[in-house]
PDB file of C-alpha atoms in Angstrom:
ATOM      1  CA  MET A1491     145.878 103.376 139.144  1.00 45.00           C
ATOM      2  CA  SER A1492     147.185  99.936 140.067  1.00 44.00           C
ATOM      3  CA  GLU A1493     149.838  98.072 138.095  1.00 44.00           C
ATOM      4  CA  ALA A1494     147.256  95.567 136.864  1.00 39.00           C
ATOM      5  CA  GLU A1495     144.921  98.339 135.730  1.00 42.00           C
ATOM      6  CA  THR A1496     147.727 100.116 133.897  1.00 42.00           C
ATOM      7  CA  ALA A1497     148.871  96.913 132.196  1.00 40.00           C
ATOM      8  CA  SER A1498     145.345  96.226 130.940  1.00 37.00           C
ATOM      9  CA  LYS A1499     144.919  99.607 129.227  1.00 44.00           C
ATOM     10  CA  THR A1500     144.327  99.403 125.469  1.00 42.00           C
ATOM     11  CA  PHE A1501     145.478 101.764 122.771  1.00 42.00           C
ATOM     12  CA  HIS A1502     141.970 103.142 122.430  1.00 45.00           C
ATOM     13  CA  ASP A1503     141.660 104.272 126.052  1.00 58.00           C
ATOM     14  CA  ALA A1504     141.539 108.006 126.701  1.00 68.00           C
ATOM     15  CA  ARG A1505     144.159 109.494 128.954  1.00 73.00           C
ATOM     16  CA  PRO A1506     143.451 108.976 132.679  1.00 84.00           C
ATOM     17  CA  PRO A1507     142.734 112.057 134.804  1.00 86.00           C
ATOM     18  CA  GLY A1508     145.744 114.069 135.948  1.00 86.00           C
ATOM     19  CA  VAL A1509     148.237 112.856 133.354  1.00 93.00           C
ATOM     20  CA  ASP A1510     149.625 114.651 130.329  1.00 95.00           C
ATOM     21  CA  ALA A1511     152.245 112.185 129.117  1.00 96.00           C
ATOM     22  CA  ALA A1512     152.517 108.587 127.978  1.00 96.00           C
ATOM     23  CA  ILE A1513     155.102 105.992 126.984  1.00 97.00           C
ATOM     24  CA  VAL A1514     154.298 103.328 124.396  1.00 97.00           C
ATOM     25  CA  LEU A1515     156.656 100.376 123.980  1.00 98.00           C
ATOM     26  CA  GLU A1516     156.983  98.279 120.841  1.00 96.00           C
ATOM     27  CA  ASP A1517     155.302  95.294 122.528  1.00 95.00           C
ATOM     28  CA  GLY A1518     152.189  97.317 123.360  1.00 93.00           C
ATOM     29  CA  GLN A1519     152.899  98.228 126.984  1.00 94.00           C
ATOM     30  CA  ILE A1520     151.606 101.673 127.979  1.00 95.00           C
ATOM     31  CA  PHE A1521     152.860 103.768 130.878  1.00 96.00           C
ATOM     32  CA  TRP A1522     150.999 106.968 131.760  1.00 96.00           C
ATOM     33  CA  GLY A1523     152.646 109.852 133.581  1.00 96.00           C
ATOM     34  CA  ARG A1524     153.233 113.567 133.887  1.00 96.00           C
ATOM     35  CA  GLY A1525     155.392 115.456 131.440  1.00 97.00           C
ATOM     36  CA  ALA A1526     158.544 117.455 132.160  1.00 98.00           C
ATOM     37  CA  GLY A1527     161.076 119.103 129.919  1.00 98.00           C
ATOM     38  CA  ILE A1528     159.753 120.212 126.552  1.00 98.00           C
ATOM     39  CA  GLU A1529     156.379 119.410 125.049  1.00 97.00           C
ATOM     40  CA  GLY A1530     156.545 116.952 122.193  1.00 96.00           C
ATOM     41  CA  VAL A1531     157.547 113.429 121.232  1.00 97.00           C
ATOM     42  CA  ALA A1532     160.776 111.500 121.824  1.00 98.00           C
ATOM     43  CA  MET A1533     161.724 108.141 120.333  1.00 98.00           C
ATOM     44  CA  GLY A1534     164.502 105.727 121.202  1.00 98.00           C
ATOM     45  CA  GLU A1535     165.564 102.526 122.915  1.00 98.00           C
ATOM     46  CA  VAL A1536     164.270 102.406 126.496  1.00 98.00           C
ATOM     47  CA  CYS A1537     166.927 101.371 129.028  1.00 98.00           C
ATOM     48  CA  PHE A1538     167.392 101.796 132.784  1.00 98.00           C
ATOM     49  CA  ASN A1539     170.057 103.101 135.150  1.00 98.00           C
ATOM     50  CA  THR A1540     170.267 102.166 138.843  1.00 98.00           C
ATOM     51  CA  SER A1541     172.673 104.889 140.032  1.00 97.00           C
ATOM     52  CA  LEU A1542     171.691 106.818 143.154  1.00 95.00           C
ATOM     53  CA  THR A1543     173.636 109.941 142.147  1.00 94.00           C
ATOM     54  CA  GLY A1544     175.130 111.523 139.049  1.00 96.00           C
ATOM     55  CA  TYR A1545     171.985 111.973 136.957  1.00 98.00           C
ATOM     56  CA  GLN A1546     173.494 115.021 135.224  1.00 98.00           C
ATOM     57  CA  GLU A1547     176.552 113.034 134.177  1.00 98.00           C
ATOM     58  CA  ILE A1548     174.327 110.153 133.040  1.00 98.00           C
ATOM     59  CA  LEU A1549     172.015 112.340 130.954  1.00 98.00           C
ATOM     60  CA  SER A1550     175.013 113.961 129.249  1.00 98.00           C
ATOM     61  CA  ASP A1551     176.943 110.701 128.746  1.00 98.00           C
ATOM     62  CA  PRO A1552     177.486 110.181 124.979  1.00 97.00           C
ATOM     63  CA  SER A1553     177.196 106.405 125.393  1.00 96.00           C
ATOM     64  CA  TYR A1554     173.425 106.847 125.890  1.00 97.00           C
ATOM     65  CA  ALA A1555     173.013 108.111 122.314  1.00 97.00           C
ATOM     66  CA  GLY A1556     169.616 107.158 120.944  1.00 97.00           C
ATOM     67  CA  GLN A1557     168.278 105.929 124.285  1.00 98.00           C
ATOM     68  CA  ILE A1558     165.580 106.928 126.763  1.00 99.00           C
ATOM     69  CA  ILE A1559     166.860 106.432 130.307  1.00 99.00           C
ATOM     70  CA  THR A1560     164.638 105.079 133.075  1.00 99.00           C
ATOM     71  CA  PHE A1561     166.034 106.108 136.465  1.00 98.00           C
ATOM     72  CA  THR A1562     165.252 103.569 139.180  1.00 98.00           C
ATOM     73  CA  PHE A1563     166.206 105.998 141.968  1.00 97.00           C
ATOM     74  CA  PRO A1564     163.082 108.082 142.665  1.00 95.00           C
ATOM     75  CA  HIS A1565     164.495 111.448 143.769  1.00 94.00           C
ATOM     76  CA  ILE A1566     166.024 112.825 140.585  1.00 97.00           C
ATOM     77  CA  GLY A1567     166.806 116.543 140.583  1.00 97.00           C
ATOM     78  CA  ASN A1568     167.702 116.916 144.258  1.00 96.00           C
ATOM     79  CA  VAL A1569     171.133 118.447 143.586  1.00 96.00           C
ATOM     80  CA  GLY A1570     170.049 120.495 140.593  1.00 97.00           C
ATOM     81  CA  VAL A1571     172.328 121.018 137.618  1.00 97.00           C
ATOM     82  CA  ASN A1572     175.561 122.966 137.212  1.00 96.00           C
ATOM     83  CA  ASP A1573     177.786 123.975 134.309  1.00 92.00           C
ATOM     84  CA  GLU A1574     180.758 121.848 135.349  1.00 92.00           C
ATOM     85  CA  ASP A1575     179.569 118.255 135.646  1.00 94.00           C
ATOM     86  CA  VAL A1576     178.370 117.514 132.121  1.00 95.00           C
ATOM     87  CA  GLU A1577     180.110 114.751 130.176  1.00 97.00           C
ATOM     88  CA  THR A1578     179.407 116.403 126.826  1.00 96.00           C
ATOM     89  CA  ASP A1579     178.047 119.819 125.899  1.00 94.00           C
ATOM     90  CA  THR A1580     175.259 118.466 123.678  1.00 94.00           C
ATOM     91  CA  PRO A1581     173.461 115.442 125.167  1.00 96.00           C
ATOM     92  CA  ALA A1582     172.815 112.544 122.781  1.00 96.00           C
ATOM     93  CA  VAL A1583     170.184 110.917 125.011  1.00 98.00           C
ATOM     94  CA  ARG A1584     166.595 111.105 123.740  1.00 98.00           C
ATOM     95  CA  GLY A1585     164.847 111.668 127.071  1.00 98.00           C
ATOM     96  CA  CYS A1586     164.263 110.236 130.537  1.00 99.00           C
ATOM     97  CA  ILE A1587     161.635 108.512 132.665  1.00 99.00           C
ATOM     98  CA  LEU A1588     161.275 109.212 136.398  1.00 98.00           C
ATOM     99  CA  ARG A1589     159.289 107.798 139.315  1.00 98.00           C
ATOM    100  CA  GLN A1590     158.623 111.092 141.095  1.00 97.00           C
ATOM    101  CA  ASP A1591     158.246 114.651 139.891  1.00 97.00           C
ATOM    102  CA  ILE A1592     161.598 116.392 139.549  1.00 97.00           C
ATOM    103  CA  THR A1593     162.858 117.302 143.016  1.00 93.00           C
ATOM    104  CA  GLU A1594     163.651 120.915 143.877  1.00 94.00           C
ATOM    105  CA  PRO A1595     167.449 121.412 143.973  1.00 95.00           C
ATOM    106  CA  ALA A1596     169.262 121.774 147.284  1.00 94.00           C
ATOM    107  CA  ASN A1597     172.980 121.983 146.556  1.00 95.00           C
ATOM    108  CA  TRP A1598     175.427 124.879 146.726  1.00 94.00           C
ATOM    109  CA  ARG A1599     176.848 124.107 143.278  1.00 94.00           C
ATOM    110  CA  ALA A1600     173.473 124.080 141.514  1.00 96.00           C
ATOM    111  CA  ASN A1601     172.737 126.961 139.171  1.00 95.00           C
ATOM    112  CA  GLN A1602     169.792 125.463 137.308  1.00 97.00           C
ATOM    113  CA  HIS A1603     166.719 123.306 137.891  1.00 98.00           C
ATOM    114  CA  LEU A1604     166.836 119.951 136.104  1.00 98.00           C
ATOM    115  CA  ASP A1605     163.569 120.734 134.329  1.00 98.00           C
ATOM    116  CA  ALA A1606     165.102 123.932 132.922  1.00 98.00           C
ATOM    117  CA  TRP A1607     168.162 121.959 131.791  1.00 98.00           C
ATOM    118  CA  LEU A1608     165.937 119.451 129.990  1.00 98.00           C
ATOM    119  CA  LYS A1609     164.141 122.292 128.222  1.00 98.00           C
ATOM    120  CA  LYS A1610     167.462 123.913 127.292  1.00 98.00           C
ATOM    121  CA  HIS A1611     168.530 120.718 125.542  1.00 98.00           C
ATOM    122  CA  ASN A1612     165.114 119.983 123.965  1.00 98.00           C
ATOM    123  CA  LEU A1613     164.565 116.807 125.961  1.00 99.00           C
ATOM    124  CA  VAL A1614     161.246 115.205 126.897  1.00 98.00           C
ATOM    125  CA  ALA A1615     160.794 113.581 130.301  1.00 98.00           C
ATOM    126  CA  VAL A1616     157.915 111.633 131.824  1.00 98.00           C
ATOM    127  CA  THR A1617     157.481 111.505 135.610  1.00 98.00           C
ATOM    128  CA  GLY A1618     155.070 109.606 137.842  1.00 96.00           C
ATOM    129  CA  VAL A1619     155.858 106.314 136.090  1.00 97.00           C
ATOM    130  CA  ASP A1620     155.973 102.925 137.800  1.00 96.00           C
ATOM    131  CA  THR A1621     159.690 102.617 137.085  1.00 97.00           C
ATOM    132  CA  ARG A1622     159.937  99.377 139.052  1.00 97.00           C
ATOM    133  CA  ARG A1623     157.503  97.662 136.694  1.00 96.00           C
ATOM    134  CA  LEU A1624     159.191  99.181 133.654  1.00 98.00           C
ATOM    135  CA  THR A1625     162.647  98.110 134.848  1.00 98.00           C
ATOM    136  CA  ARG A1626     161.451  94.544 135.466  1.00 97.00           C
ATOM    137  CA  HIS A1627     159.941  94.522 132.001  1.00 97.00           C
ATOM    138  CA  ILE A1628     163.242  95.632 130.446  1.00 97.00           C
ATOM    139  CA  ARG A1629     165.181  93.126 132.563  1.00 97.00           C
ATOM    140  CA  ASP A1630     162.981  90.235 131.482  1.00 97.00           C
ATOM    141  CA  ASN A1631     162.460  91.144 127.822  1.00 96.00           C
ATOM    142  CA  GLY A1632     165.403  93.302 126.811  1.00 96.00           C
ATOM    143  CA  ALA A1633     165.516  97.010 125.991  1.00 96.00           C
ATOM    144  CA  PRO A1634     162.513  97.817 123.788  1.00 97.00           C
ATOM    145  CA  ARG A1635     162.015 100.591 121.311  1.00 98.00           C
ATOM    146  CA  GLY A1636     159.680 103.208 122.687  1.00 98.00           C
ATOM    147  CA  VAL A1637     157.922 106.489 122.039  1.00 98.00           C
ATOM    148  CA  MET A1638     156.988 108.981 124.724  1.00 97.00           C
ATOM    149  CA  ILE A1639     154.846 112.071 124.441  1.00 97.00           C
ATOM    150  CA  HIS A1640     154.308 115.154 126.615  1.00 97.00           C
ATOM    151  CA  LEU A1641     151.025 116.827 125.654  1.00 94.00           C
ATOM    152  CA  PRO A1642     149.851 119.325 128.312  1.00 91.00           C
ATOM    153  CA  ASP A1643     146.695 120.395 126.444  1.00 86.00           C
ATOM    154  CA  ALA A1644     143.968 118.592 128.393  1.00 74.00           C
ATOM    155  CA  ASN A1645     141.496 119.165 125.551  1.00 74.00           C
ATOM    156  CA  GLU A1646     143.591 117.155 123.109  1.00 83.00           C
ATOM    157  CA  ASP A1647     143.641 113.362 123.314  1.00 85.00           C
ATOM    158  CA  ILE A1648     146.922 111.484 123.276  1.00 91.00           C
ATOM    159  CA  ASP A1649     146.635 109.425 120.100  1.00 91.00           C
ATOM    160  CA  LEU A1650     147.917 106.055 121.224  1.00 92.00           C
ATOM    161  CA  ASP A1651     147.173 104.456 117.857  1.00 92.00           C
ATOM    162  CA  ALA A1652     149.474 106.991 116.197  1.00 94.00           C
ATOM    163  CA  LEU A1653     152.172 106.344 118.793  1.00 95.00           C
ATOM    164  CA  ARG A1654     151.830 102.606 118.187  1.00 94.00           C
ATOM    165  CA  GLU A1655     152.539 103.190 114.500  1.00 95.00           C
ATOM    166  CA  MET A1656     155.337 105.617 115.305  1.00 96.00           C
ATOM    167  CA  VAL A1657     157.198 103.146 117.517  1.00 96.00           C
ATOM    168  CA  LYS A1658     157.483 100.786 114.544  1.00 95.00           C
ATOM    169  CA  SER A1659     159.666 103.374 112.818  1.00 94.00           C
ATOM    170  CA  VAL A1660     162.142 103.682 115.693  1.00 95.00           C
ATOM    171  CA  PRO A1661     165.397 102.117 114.467  1.00 92.00           C
ATOM    172  CA  SER A1662     167.036  99.367 116.473  1.00 91.00           C
ATOM    173  CA  LEU A1663     170.383 100.446 117.892  1.00 92.00           C
ATOM    174  CA  LYS A1664     171.902  97.098 116.934  1.00 89.00           C
ATOM    175  CA  GLY A1665     174.503  97.686 114.243  1.00 86.00           C
ATOM    176  CA  LEU A1666     174.082 101.478 114.138  1.00 89.00           C
ATOM    177  CA  ASP A1667     177.206 103.622 113.891  1.00 91.00           C
ATOM    178  CA  LEU A1668     176.396 105.698 116.978  1.00 92.00           C
ATOM    179  CA  ALA A1669     180.012 106.836 117.294  1.00 92.00           C
ATOM    180  CA  ARG A1670     179.486 108.960 114.196  1.00 91.00           C
ATOM    181  CA  GLU A1671     176.684 110.789 116.014  1.00 92.00           C
ATOM    182  CA  VAL A1672     178.683 111.617 119.152  1.00 96.00           C
ATOM    183  CA  SER A1673     182.270 111.976 117.918  1.00 96.00           C
ATOM    184  CA  CYS A1674     183.914 115.373 117.662  1.00 96.00           C
ATOM    185  CA  THR A1675     184.396 116.719 114.135  1.00 95.00           C
ATOM    186  CA  GLN A1676     187.710 118.505 114.636  1.00 96.00           C
ATOM    187  CA  THR A1677     190.935 117.780 116.512  1.00 97.00           C
ATOM    188  CA  TYR A1678     191.446 119.677 119.776  1.00 97.00           C
ATOM    189  CA  THR A1679     193.746 119.732 122.803  1.00 97.00           C
ATOM    190  CA  TRP A1680     192.466 118.960 126.320  1.00 97.00           C
ATOM    191  CA  ASP A1681     194.249 120.144 129.478  1.00 95.00           C
ATOM    192  CA  GLN A1682     191.491 120.253 132.126  1.00 94.00           C
ATOM    193  CA  ALA A1683     192.268 117.917 135.044  1.00 93.00           C
ATOM    194  CA  GLU A1684     190.234 116.793 138.058  1.00 90.00           C
ATOM    195  CA  TRP A1685     187.983 118.955 140.222  1.00 88.00           C
ATOM    196  CA  SER A1686     188.630 120.004 143.817  1.00 88.00           C
ATOM    197  CA  ILE A1687     186.390 121.867 146.235  1.00 87.00           C
ATOM    198  CA  GLU A1688     189.067 124.511 146.789  1.00 86.00           C
ATOM    199  CA  ASP A1689     190.030 125.340 143.209  1.00 85.00           C
ATOM    200  CA  GLY A1690     187.486 123.775 140.884  1.00 88.00           C
ATOM    201  CA  TYR A1691     189.004 122.109 137.834  1.00 89.00           C
ATOM    202  CA  ALA A1692     192.792 122.147 137.672  1.00 91.00           C
ATOM    203  CA  THR A1693     194.800 122.711 134.489  1.00 92.00           C
ATOM    204  CA  GLN A1694     197.537 120.336 133.384  1.00 92.00           C
ATOM    205  CA  SER A1695     200.417 122.723 132.618  1.00 89.00           C
ATOM    206  CA  ASP A1696     203.370 120.319 132.898  1.00 92.00           C
ATOM    207  CA  PRO A1697     202.488 117.095 131.059  1.00 94.00           C
ATOM    208  CA  LYS A1698     204.932 114.184 131.023  1.00 96.00           C
ATOM    209  CA  TYR A1699     203.222 112.187 128.280  1.00 97.00           C
ATOM    210  CA  HIS A1700     201.331 112.853 125.081  1.00 97.00           C
ATOM    211  CA  VAL A1701     198.175 110.807 124.536  1.00 97.00           C
ATOM    212  CA  VAL A1702     196.012 110.829 121.428  1.00 98.00           C
ATOM    213  CA  ALA A1703     192.403 110.045 122.376  1.00 98.00           C
ATOM    214  CA  VAL A1704     190.229 108.800 119.533  1.00 98.00           C
ATOM    215  CA  ASP A1705     186.738 110.122 120.214  1.00 97.00           C
ATOM    216  CA  PHE A1706     184.059 107.470 119.760  1.00 96.00           C
ATOM    217  CA  GLY A1707     181.929 109.241 122.364  1.00 96.00           C
ATOM    218  CA  ALA A1708     184.514 110.173 124.977  1.00 96.00           C
ATOM    219  CA  LYS A1709     183.269 111.517 128.294  1.00 97.00           C
ATOM    220  CA  LYS A1710     184.924 114.635 129.658  1.00 97.00           C
ATOM    221  CA  ASN A1711     185.839 112.807 132.855  1.00 96.00           C
ATOM    222  CA  ILE A1712     187.901 110.293 130.876  1.00 97.00           C
ATOM    223  CA  LEU A1713     189.883 113.167 129.396  1.00 97.00           C
ATOM    224  CA  ARG A1714     190.222 114.789 132.828  1.00 96.00           C
ATOM    225  CA  CYS A1715     191.636 111.572 134.274  1.00 96.00           C
ATOM    226  CA  LEU A1716     194.225 111.424 131.503  1.00 97.00           C
ATOM    227  CA  ALA A1717     195.216 115.037 132.136  1.00 97.00           C
ATOM    228  CA  ALA A1718     195.408 114.412 135.893  1.00 95.00           C
ATOM    229  CA  ALA A1719     197.724 111.456 135.199  1.00 96.00           C
ATOM    230  CA  GLY A1720     200.215 113.831 133.595  1.00 96.00           C
ATOM    231  CA  CYS A1721     199.153 113.635 129.970  1.00 97.00           C
ATOM    232  CA  LYS A1722     198.858 116.191 127.243  1.00 96.00           C
ATOM    233  CA  VAL A1723     195.678 115.022 125.519  1.00 98.00           C
ATOM    234  CA  THR A1724     194.992 115.489 121.835  1.00 98.00           C
ATOM    235  CA  VAL A1725     191.454 114.441 120.923  1.00 98.00           C
ATOM    236  CA  VAL A1726     190.771 113.385 117.340  1.00 98.00           C
ATOM    237  CA  PRO A1727     187.529 112.401 115.573  1.00 97.00           C
ATOM    238  CA  GLY A1728     186.604 108.738 115.459  1.00 96.00           C
ATOM    239  CA  ASN A1729     187.221 108.503 111.715  1.00 95.00           C
ATOM    240  CA  THR A1730     190.836 109.694 111.968  1.00 96.00           C
ATOM    241  CA  SER A1731     193.254 107.407 110.139  1.00 96.00           C
ATOM    242  CA  ALA A1732     196.245 105.733 111.774  1.00 95.00           C
ATOM    243  CA  GLU A1733     198.508 107.684 109.435  1.00 94.00           C
ATOM    244  CA  ASP A1734     197.077 111.013 110.624  1.00 93.00           C
ATOM    245  CA  ILE A1735     197.465 109.978 114.268  1.00 91.00           C
TER     246      ILE A1735
END
């Protein structure tokens, strides 16, 4: 289907052949595709990321809380997923949008397929999307609210009218206290430093400084850099008072 044909689709059109997923934006734009990750619906602010590598770190980055990430690089999944490179243990992202189907992993550190990782974390993905058109749309109009659905049952229609109503209920991220969603709830100590191919992640056993990191959505790599710089790191929740610090 050409870009012009896709753009002219109405909410009452049935799903095109060979697709089992759709994205509906708040301004009425529809993007058809193929589902990955879990079956179901995801809602959030649709943004884009132009990185060529590091999709695992991006998907687990707490700063993407409440968002659906459009990857402009087409070959997502080519290095698989491992247990070491996540930025947080529980991703706050709502889902992702890809140009191509998820690539089979080919990396010695991979221990999981990206699709399996998405399922593990209850994330919806849509592949086969014209991400160039979507990225231009976001660039020109700002990040819209969006709803995406993965519905593999070919006998069941994707109800675009219902999705159009659903997208109206997606909250704007402007003014939301997203730090509350991604902050830790208890104080803890961090001593893991940077990774090396020989030894994996080092441990900071002889710190010269003591740093208190207030967690408003801190990435693990930020904490690792502090530890590698010679710091004992104490991480506290974002609502910790100055007196307690």
